[in-house]
mmCIF file of C-alpha atoms in Angstrom:
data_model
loop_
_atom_site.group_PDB
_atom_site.id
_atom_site.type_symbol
_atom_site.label_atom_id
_atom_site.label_comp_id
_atom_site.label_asym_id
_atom_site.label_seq_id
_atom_site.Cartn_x
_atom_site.Cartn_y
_atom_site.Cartn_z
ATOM 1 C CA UNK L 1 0.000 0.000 0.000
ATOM 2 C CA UNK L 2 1.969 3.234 -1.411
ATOM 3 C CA UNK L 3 0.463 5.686 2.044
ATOM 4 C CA UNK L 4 2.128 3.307 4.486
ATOM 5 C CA UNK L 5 5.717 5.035 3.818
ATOM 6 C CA UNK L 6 4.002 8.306 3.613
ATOM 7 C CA UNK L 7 5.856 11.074 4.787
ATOM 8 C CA UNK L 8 2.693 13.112 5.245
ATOM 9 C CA UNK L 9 0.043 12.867 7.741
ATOM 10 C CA UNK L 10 -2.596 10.215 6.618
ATOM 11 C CA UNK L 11 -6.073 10.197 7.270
ATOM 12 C CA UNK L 12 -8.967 7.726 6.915
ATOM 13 C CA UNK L 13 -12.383 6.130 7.969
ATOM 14 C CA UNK L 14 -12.526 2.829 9.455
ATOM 15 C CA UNK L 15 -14.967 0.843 10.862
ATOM 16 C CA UNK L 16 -16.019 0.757 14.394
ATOM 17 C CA UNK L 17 -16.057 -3.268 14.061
ATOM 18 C CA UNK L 18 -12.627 -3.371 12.549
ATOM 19 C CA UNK L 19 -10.744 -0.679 14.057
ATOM 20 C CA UNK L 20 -8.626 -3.401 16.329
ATOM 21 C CA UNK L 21 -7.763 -5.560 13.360
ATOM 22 C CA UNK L 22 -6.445 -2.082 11.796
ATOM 23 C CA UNK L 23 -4.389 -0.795 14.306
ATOM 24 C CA UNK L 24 -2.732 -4.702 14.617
ATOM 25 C CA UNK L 25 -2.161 -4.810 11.218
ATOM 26 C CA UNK L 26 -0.566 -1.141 10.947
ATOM 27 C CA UNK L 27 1.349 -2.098 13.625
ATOM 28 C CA UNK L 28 2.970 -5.492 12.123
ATOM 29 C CA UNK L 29 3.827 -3.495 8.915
ATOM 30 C CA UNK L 30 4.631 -0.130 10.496
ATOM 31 C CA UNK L 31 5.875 -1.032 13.572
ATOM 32 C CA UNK L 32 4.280 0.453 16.861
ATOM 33 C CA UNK L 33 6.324 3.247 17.647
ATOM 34 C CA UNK L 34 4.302 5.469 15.054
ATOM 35 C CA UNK L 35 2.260 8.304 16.401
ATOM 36 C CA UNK L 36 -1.629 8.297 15.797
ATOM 37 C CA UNK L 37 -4.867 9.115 16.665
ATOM 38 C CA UNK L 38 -8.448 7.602 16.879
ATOM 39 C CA UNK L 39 -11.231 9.804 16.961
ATOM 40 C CA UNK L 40 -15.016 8.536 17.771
ATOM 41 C CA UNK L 41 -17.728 11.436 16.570
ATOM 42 C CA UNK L 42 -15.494 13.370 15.169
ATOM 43 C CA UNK L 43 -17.186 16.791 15.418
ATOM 44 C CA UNK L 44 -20.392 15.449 16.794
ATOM 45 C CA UNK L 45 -21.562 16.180 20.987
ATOM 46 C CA UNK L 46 -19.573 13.033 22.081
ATOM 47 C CA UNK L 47 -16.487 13.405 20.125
ATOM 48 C CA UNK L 48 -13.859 11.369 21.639
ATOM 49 C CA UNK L 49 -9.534 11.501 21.223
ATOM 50 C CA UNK L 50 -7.229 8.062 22.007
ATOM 51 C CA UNK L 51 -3.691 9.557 21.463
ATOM 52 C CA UNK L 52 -0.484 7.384 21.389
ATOM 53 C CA UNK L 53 1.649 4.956 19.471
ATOM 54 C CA UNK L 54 -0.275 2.541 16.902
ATOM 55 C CA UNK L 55 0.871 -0.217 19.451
ATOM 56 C CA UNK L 56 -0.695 1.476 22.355
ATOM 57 C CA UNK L 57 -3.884 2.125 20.433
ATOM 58 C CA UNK L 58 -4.034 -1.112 19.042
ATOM 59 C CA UNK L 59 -3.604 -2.318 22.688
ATOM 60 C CA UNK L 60 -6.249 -0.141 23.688
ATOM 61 C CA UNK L 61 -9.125 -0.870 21.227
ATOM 62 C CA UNK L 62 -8.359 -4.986 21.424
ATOM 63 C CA UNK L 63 -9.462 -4.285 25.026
ATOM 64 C CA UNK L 64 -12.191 -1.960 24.474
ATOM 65 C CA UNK L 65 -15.815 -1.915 21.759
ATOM 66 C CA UNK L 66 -15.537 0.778 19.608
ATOM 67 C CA UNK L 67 -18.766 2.473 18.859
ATOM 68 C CA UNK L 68 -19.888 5.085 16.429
ATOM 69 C CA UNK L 69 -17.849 6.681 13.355
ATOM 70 C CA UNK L 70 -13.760 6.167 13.759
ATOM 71 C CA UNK L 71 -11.322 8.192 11.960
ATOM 72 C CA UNK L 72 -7.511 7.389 12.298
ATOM 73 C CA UNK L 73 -5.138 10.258 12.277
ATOM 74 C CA UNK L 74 -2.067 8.086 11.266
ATOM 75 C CA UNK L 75 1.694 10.150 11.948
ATOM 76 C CA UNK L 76 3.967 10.510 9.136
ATOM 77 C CA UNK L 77 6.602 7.850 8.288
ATOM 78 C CA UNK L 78 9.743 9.448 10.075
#
């Protein structure tokens, strides 16, 4: 996939029911230490922000349901 070396910002939907399976597999072929960001509602009332590496996140959302409409902020390939 040509935006995983990227050297700008990348952004993108994902689903709710597949955003753990994402953030795993960006993390196998990115490695984990790559900044990102989740956001739930984006611009809606209940907007929500998970910060941190793609491991962390990935970590985070195995654990946790994700509900609603997910965007992924993904950092730029250093």
């Amino acid at each position: 996939k040509e935006w995983m070396s990227e050297s700008r910002t990348v952004v993108f939907y994902e689903s709710p029911h597949r955003i753990a399976r994402c953030l795993r597999e960006l993390e196998e072929h990115l490695g984990g230490d790559r900044p990102a960001c989740v956001v739930r509602e984006i611009s809606k009332l209940h907007e929500t922000f998970h910060r941190g590496s793609v491991a962390e996140l990935a970590a985070y959302f195995s654990a946790h349901e994700a509900k609603g409409e997910i965007v992924v902020v993904l950092g730029a390939a250093l």
